[in-house]
Short mmCIF file of C-alpha atoms in Angstrom, two decimals:
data_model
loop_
_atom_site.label_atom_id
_atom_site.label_comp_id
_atom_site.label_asym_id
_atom_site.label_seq_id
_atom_site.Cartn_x
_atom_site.Cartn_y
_atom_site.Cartn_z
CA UNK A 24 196.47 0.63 127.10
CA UNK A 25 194.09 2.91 124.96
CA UNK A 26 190.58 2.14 124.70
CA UNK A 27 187.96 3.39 122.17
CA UNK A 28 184.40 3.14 122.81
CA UNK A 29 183.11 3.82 119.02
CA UNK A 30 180.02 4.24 117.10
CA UNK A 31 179.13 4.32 113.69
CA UNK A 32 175.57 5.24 113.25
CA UNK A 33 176.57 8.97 114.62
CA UNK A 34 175.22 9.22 118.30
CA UNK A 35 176.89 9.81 121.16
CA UNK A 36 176.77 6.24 122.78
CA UNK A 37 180.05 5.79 122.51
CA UNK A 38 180.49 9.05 124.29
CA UNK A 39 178.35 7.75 127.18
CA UNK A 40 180.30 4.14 127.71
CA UNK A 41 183.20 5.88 127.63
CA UNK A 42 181.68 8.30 130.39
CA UNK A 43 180.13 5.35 132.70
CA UNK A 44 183.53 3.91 132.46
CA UNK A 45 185.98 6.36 133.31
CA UNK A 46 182.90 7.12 135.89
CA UNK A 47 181.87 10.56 134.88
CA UNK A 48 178.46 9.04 134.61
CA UNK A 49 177.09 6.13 137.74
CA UNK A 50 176.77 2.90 137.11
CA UNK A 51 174.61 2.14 140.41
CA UNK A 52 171.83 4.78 138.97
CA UNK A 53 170.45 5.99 136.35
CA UNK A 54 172.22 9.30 135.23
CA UNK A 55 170.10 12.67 135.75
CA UNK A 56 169.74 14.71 132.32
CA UNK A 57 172.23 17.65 133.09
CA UNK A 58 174.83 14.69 133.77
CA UNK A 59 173.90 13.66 129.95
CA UNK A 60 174.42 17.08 128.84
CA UNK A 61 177.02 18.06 130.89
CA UNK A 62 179.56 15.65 128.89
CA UNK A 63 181.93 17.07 126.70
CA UNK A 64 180.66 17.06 122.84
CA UNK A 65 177.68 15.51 124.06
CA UNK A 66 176.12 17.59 121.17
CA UNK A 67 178.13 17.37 118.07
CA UNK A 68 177.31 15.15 115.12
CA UNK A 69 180.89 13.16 115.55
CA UNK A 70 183.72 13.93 118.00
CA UNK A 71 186.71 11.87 118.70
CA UNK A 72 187.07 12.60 122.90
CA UNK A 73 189.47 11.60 125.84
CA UNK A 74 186.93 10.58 129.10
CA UNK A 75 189.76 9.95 131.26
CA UNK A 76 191.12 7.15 132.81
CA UNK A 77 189.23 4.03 133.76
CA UNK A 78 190.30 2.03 137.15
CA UNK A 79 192.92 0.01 135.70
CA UNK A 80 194.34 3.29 134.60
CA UNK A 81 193.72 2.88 130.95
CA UNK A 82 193.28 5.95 129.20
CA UNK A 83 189.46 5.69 127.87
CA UNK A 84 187.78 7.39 124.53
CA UNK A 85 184.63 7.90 123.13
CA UNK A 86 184.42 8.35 119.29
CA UNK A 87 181.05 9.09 117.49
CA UNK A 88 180.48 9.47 113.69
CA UNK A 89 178.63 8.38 110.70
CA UNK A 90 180.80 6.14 108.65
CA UNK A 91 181.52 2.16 107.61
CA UNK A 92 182.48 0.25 110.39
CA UNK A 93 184.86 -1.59 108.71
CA UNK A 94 186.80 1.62 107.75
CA UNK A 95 186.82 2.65 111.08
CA UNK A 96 189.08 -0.08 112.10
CA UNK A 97 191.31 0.28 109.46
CA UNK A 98 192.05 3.91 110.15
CA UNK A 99 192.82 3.20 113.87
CA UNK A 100 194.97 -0.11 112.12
CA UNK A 101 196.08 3.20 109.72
CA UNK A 102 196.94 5.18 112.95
CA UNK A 103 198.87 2.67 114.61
CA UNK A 104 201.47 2.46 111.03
CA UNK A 105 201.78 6.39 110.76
CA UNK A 106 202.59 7.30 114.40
CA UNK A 107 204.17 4.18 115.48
CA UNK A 108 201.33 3.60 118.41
CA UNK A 109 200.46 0.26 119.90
CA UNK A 110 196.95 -1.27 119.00
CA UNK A 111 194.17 0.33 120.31
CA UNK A 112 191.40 -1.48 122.14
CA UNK A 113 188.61 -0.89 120.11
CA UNK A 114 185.19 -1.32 121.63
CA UNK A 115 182.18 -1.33 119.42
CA UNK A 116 178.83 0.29 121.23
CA UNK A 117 176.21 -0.83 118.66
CA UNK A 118 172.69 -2.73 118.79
CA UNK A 119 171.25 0.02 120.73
CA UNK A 120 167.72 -0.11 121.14
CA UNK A 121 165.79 2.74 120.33
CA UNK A 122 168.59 4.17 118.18
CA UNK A 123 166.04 5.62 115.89
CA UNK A 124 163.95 7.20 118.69
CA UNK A 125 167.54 8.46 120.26
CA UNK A 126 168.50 9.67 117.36
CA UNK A 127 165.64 11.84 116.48
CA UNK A 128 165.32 13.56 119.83
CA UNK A 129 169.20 14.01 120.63
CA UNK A 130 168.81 15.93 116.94
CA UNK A 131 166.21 18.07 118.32
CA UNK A 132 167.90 18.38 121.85
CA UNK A 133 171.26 19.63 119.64
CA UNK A 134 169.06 21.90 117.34
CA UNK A 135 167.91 23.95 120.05
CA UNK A 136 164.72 22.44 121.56
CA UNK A 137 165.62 22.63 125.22
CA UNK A 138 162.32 20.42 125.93
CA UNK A 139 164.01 18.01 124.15
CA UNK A 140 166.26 16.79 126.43
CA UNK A 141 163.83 15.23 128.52
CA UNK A 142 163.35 13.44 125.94
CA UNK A 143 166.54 12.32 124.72
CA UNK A 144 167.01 11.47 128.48
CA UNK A 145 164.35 9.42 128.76
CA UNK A 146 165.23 7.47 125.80
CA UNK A 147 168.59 7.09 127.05
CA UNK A 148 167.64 5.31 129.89
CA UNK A 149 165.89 3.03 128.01
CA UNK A 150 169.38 1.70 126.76
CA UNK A 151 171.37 2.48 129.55
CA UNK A 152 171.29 -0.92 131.05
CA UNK A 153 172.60 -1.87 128.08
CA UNK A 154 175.18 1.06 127.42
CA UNK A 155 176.28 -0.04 131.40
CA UNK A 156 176.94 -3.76 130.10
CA UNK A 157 179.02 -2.42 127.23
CA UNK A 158 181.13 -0.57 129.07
CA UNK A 159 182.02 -2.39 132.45
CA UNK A 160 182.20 -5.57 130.83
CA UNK A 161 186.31 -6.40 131.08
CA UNK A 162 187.10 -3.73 133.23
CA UNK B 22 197.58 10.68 90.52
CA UNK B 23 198.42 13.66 93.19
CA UNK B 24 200.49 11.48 94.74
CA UNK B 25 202.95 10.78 91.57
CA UNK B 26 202.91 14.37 91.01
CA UNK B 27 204.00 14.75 94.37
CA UNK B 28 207.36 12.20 93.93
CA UNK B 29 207.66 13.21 90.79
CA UNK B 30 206.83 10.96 88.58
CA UNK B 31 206.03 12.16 86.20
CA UNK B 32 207.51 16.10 85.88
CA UNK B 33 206.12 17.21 82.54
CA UNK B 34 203.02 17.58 81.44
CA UNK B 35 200.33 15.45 81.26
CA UNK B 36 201.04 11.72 80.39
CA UNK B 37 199.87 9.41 77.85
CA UNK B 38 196.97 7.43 79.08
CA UNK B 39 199.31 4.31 78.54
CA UNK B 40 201.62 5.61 81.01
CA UNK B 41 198.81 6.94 83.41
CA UNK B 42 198.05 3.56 83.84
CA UNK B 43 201.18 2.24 84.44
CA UNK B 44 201.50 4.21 87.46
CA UNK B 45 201.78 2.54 90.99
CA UNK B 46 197.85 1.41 92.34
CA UNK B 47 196.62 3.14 89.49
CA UNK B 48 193.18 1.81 88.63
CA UNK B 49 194.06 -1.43 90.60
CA UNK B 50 191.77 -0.31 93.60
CA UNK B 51 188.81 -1.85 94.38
CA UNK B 52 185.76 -1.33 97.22
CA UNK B 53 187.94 -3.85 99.74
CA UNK B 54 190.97 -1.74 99.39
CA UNK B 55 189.68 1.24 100.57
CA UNK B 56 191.06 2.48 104.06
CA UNK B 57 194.37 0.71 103.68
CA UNK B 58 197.21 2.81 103.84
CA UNK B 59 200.03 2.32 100.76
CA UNK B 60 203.34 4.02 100.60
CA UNK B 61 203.56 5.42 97.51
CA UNK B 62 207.56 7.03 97.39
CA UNK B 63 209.22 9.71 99.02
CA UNK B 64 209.61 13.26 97.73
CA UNK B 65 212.12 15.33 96.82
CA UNK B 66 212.35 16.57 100.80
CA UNK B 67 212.70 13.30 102.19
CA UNK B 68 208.78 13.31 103.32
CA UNK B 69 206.93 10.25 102.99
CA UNK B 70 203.82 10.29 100.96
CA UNK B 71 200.68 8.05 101.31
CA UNK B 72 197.55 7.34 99.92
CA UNK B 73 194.38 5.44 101.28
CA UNK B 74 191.21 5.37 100.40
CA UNK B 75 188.59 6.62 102.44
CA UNK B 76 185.12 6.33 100.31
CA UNK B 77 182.66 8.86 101.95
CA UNK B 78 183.93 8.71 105.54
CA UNK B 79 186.10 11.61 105.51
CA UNK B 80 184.96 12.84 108.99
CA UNK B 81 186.03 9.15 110.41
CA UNK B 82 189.47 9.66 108.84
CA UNK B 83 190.30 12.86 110.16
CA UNK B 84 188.92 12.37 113.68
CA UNK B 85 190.66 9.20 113.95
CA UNK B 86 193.57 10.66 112.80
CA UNK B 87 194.14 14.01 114.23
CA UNK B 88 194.88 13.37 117.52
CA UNK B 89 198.22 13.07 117.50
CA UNK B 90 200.41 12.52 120.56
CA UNK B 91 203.04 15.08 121.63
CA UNK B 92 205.77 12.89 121.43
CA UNK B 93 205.37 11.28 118.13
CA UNK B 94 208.35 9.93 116.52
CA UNK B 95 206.93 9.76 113.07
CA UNK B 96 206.66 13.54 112.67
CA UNK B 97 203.67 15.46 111.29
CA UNK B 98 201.01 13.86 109.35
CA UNK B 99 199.23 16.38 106.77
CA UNK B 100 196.42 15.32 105.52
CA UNK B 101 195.67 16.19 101.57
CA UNK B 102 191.89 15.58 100.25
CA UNK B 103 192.37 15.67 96.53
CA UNK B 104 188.66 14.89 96.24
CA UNK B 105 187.59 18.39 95.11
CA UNK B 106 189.49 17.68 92.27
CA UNK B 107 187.65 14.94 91.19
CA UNK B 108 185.36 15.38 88.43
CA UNK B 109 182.03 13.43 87.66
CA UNK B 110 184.00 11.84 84.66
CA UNK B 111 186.41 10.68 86.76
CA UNK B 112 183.91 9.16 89.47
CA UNK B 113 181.99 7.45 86.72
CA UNK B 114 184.95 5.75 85.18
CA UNK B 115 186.19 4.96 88.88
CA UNK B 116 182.91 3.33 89.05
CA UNK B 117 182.93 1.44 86.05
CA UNK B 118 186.56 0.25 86.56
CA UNK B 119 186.96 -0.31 90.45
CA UNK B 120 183.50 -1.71 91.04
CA UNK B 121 181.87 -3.01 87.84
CA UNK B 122 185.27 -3.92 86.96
CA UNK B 123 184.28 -3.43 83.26
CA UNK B 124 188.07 -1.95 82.34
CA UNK B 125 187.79 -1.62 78.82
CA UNK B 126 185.15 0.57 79.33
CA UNK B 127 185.67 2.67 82.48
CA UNK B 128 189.56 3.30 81.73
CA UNK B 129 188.93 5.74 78.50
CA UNK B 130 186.62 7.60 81.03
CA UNK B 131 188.83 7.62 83.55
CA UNK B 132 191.75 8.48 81.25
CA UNK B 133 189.22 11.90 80.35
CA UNK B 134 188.01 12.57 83.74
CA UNK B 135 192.12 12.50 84.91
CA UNK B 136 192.73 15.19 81.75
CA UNK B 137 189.96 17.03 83.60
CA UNK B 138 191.13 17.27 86.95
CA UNK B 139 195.01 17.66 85.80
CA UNK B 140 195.12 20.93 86.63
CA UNK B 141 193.56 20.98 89.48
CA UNK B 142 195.56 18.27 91.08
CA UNK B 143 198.26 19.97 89.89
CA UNK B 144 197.64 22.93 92.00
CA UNK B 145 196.58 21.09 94.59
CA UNK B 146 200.46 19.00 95.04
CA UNK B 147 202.12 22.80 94.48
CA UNK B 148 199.99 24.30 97.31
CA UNK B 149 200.82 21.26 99.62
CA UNK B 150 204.34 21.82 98.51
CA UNK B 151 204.21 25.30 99.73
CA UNK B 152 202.63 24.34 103.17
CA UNK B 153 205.16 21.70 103.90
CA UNK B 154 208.45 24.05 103.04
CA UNK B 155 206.52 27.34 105.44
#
């Protein structure tokens, strides 16, 4: 089975669920900041990525773009009817909290400002617990 | 329209506007139909050709579908935006038609904004044409 961790608001959350569960990033600890930007694509605005396999050998993605929701699912539904695949498992990483404080500093940390990735990081860890739930749960 | 071009539909030049909107899904779009995919007929080559709808999430389209598996039986997929050939008369009558659904109103403008963008779309269907024969 194929499973997408997705977002829609354009950060790389998805990226990160898809990371904790193919475990590229710990789920017993929080994850230093060169893990964080050590992922591939971390950076860019939107990126459709293969993590890797999770432990029921399911091949795991993270995708990460600005764009309806809605439409989203269609094109994987759009997918499926053009190359003949079976469904994908798609996994929606919303709700974050602090997207807007995420947001702003993973911009920076992606423009250049190297101090901002202390930042970002520290944001991130405010939602990690919750990026964690996201991702194990079902595996 | 770049699609009927495409399957040749219609192999002159441009049509009347009664016949432009006689056309398969022409003008009978609206905001819910917008990333579902509709077969629209098969061209001269044998290659299916598609349209869908994908409002202003272009990036979400392509990322979702470029990665293509090796061993995919349906063949290539080549992706055509024929937005650049959309003109602002176009996009208001689209507007007016698809959304306000105020027809009688919208369709002349769309009818003009097509006119517009003829050409264009017309260019676009031979260049694709090119690309797909190598």
């Amino acid at each position: 089975m194929r499973i997408v961790y997705y977002n829609c608001q354009g950060v790389p959350v998805a990226g990160i669920a898809a990371a904790i569960r193919t475990g590229r990033l710990p789920d017993d600890r929080a994850p230093k900041a060169s893990e964080l930007s050590d992922l591939p694509f971390i950076h860019r605005r939107s990126a459709f990525v293969f993590y890797g396999a999770d432990k029921g050998n399911n091949a795991v993605y993270g995708l990460w773009c600005k764009a309806d929701r809605k439409l989203v699912q269609r094109f994987f539904h759009v997918r499926c009817q053009l190359y003949g695949e079976e469904k994908w498992d798609l996994k929606p990483v919303d709700h974050i909290p602090n997207t807007a404080a995420l947001k702003f500093f993973w911009h920076f940390w992606r423009a250049g400002a190297w101090f901002d990735l202390g930042c970002f990081h520290k944001t991130m860890m405010a939602c990690y617990p919750h990026l964690l739930k996201s991702a194990l749960e079902d595996s | 329209m770049a699609a009927s071009l495409h399957t040749g539909l219609f192999c002159g030049g441009l049509p009347e506007n009664r016949n432009l909107f006689g056309l398969p899904l022409f003008n009978t779009q609206d905001g819910d139909s917008r990333g579902k995919l509709h077969l629209y007929g098969i061209d001269e080559n044998g290659n299916r050709v598609y349209v869908i709808g994908r409002s202003r999430d272009a990036d979400a389209l392509t990322l979702v579908l470029s990665r293509a598996t090796k061993d995919d039986a349906a063949g290539d997929v080549l992706l055509i935006n024929a937005l650049p050939c959309v003109t602002l008369l176009l996009r208001i009558g689209g507007f007016i038609c698809c959304r306000l659904k105020l027809h009688r109103l919208g369709r002349p403008l769309v009818a003009a904004g097509l006119r517009q963008a003829y050409r264009c779309l017309k260019e676009l269907v031979y260049r694709v044409k090119v690309e797909i024969a190598g």
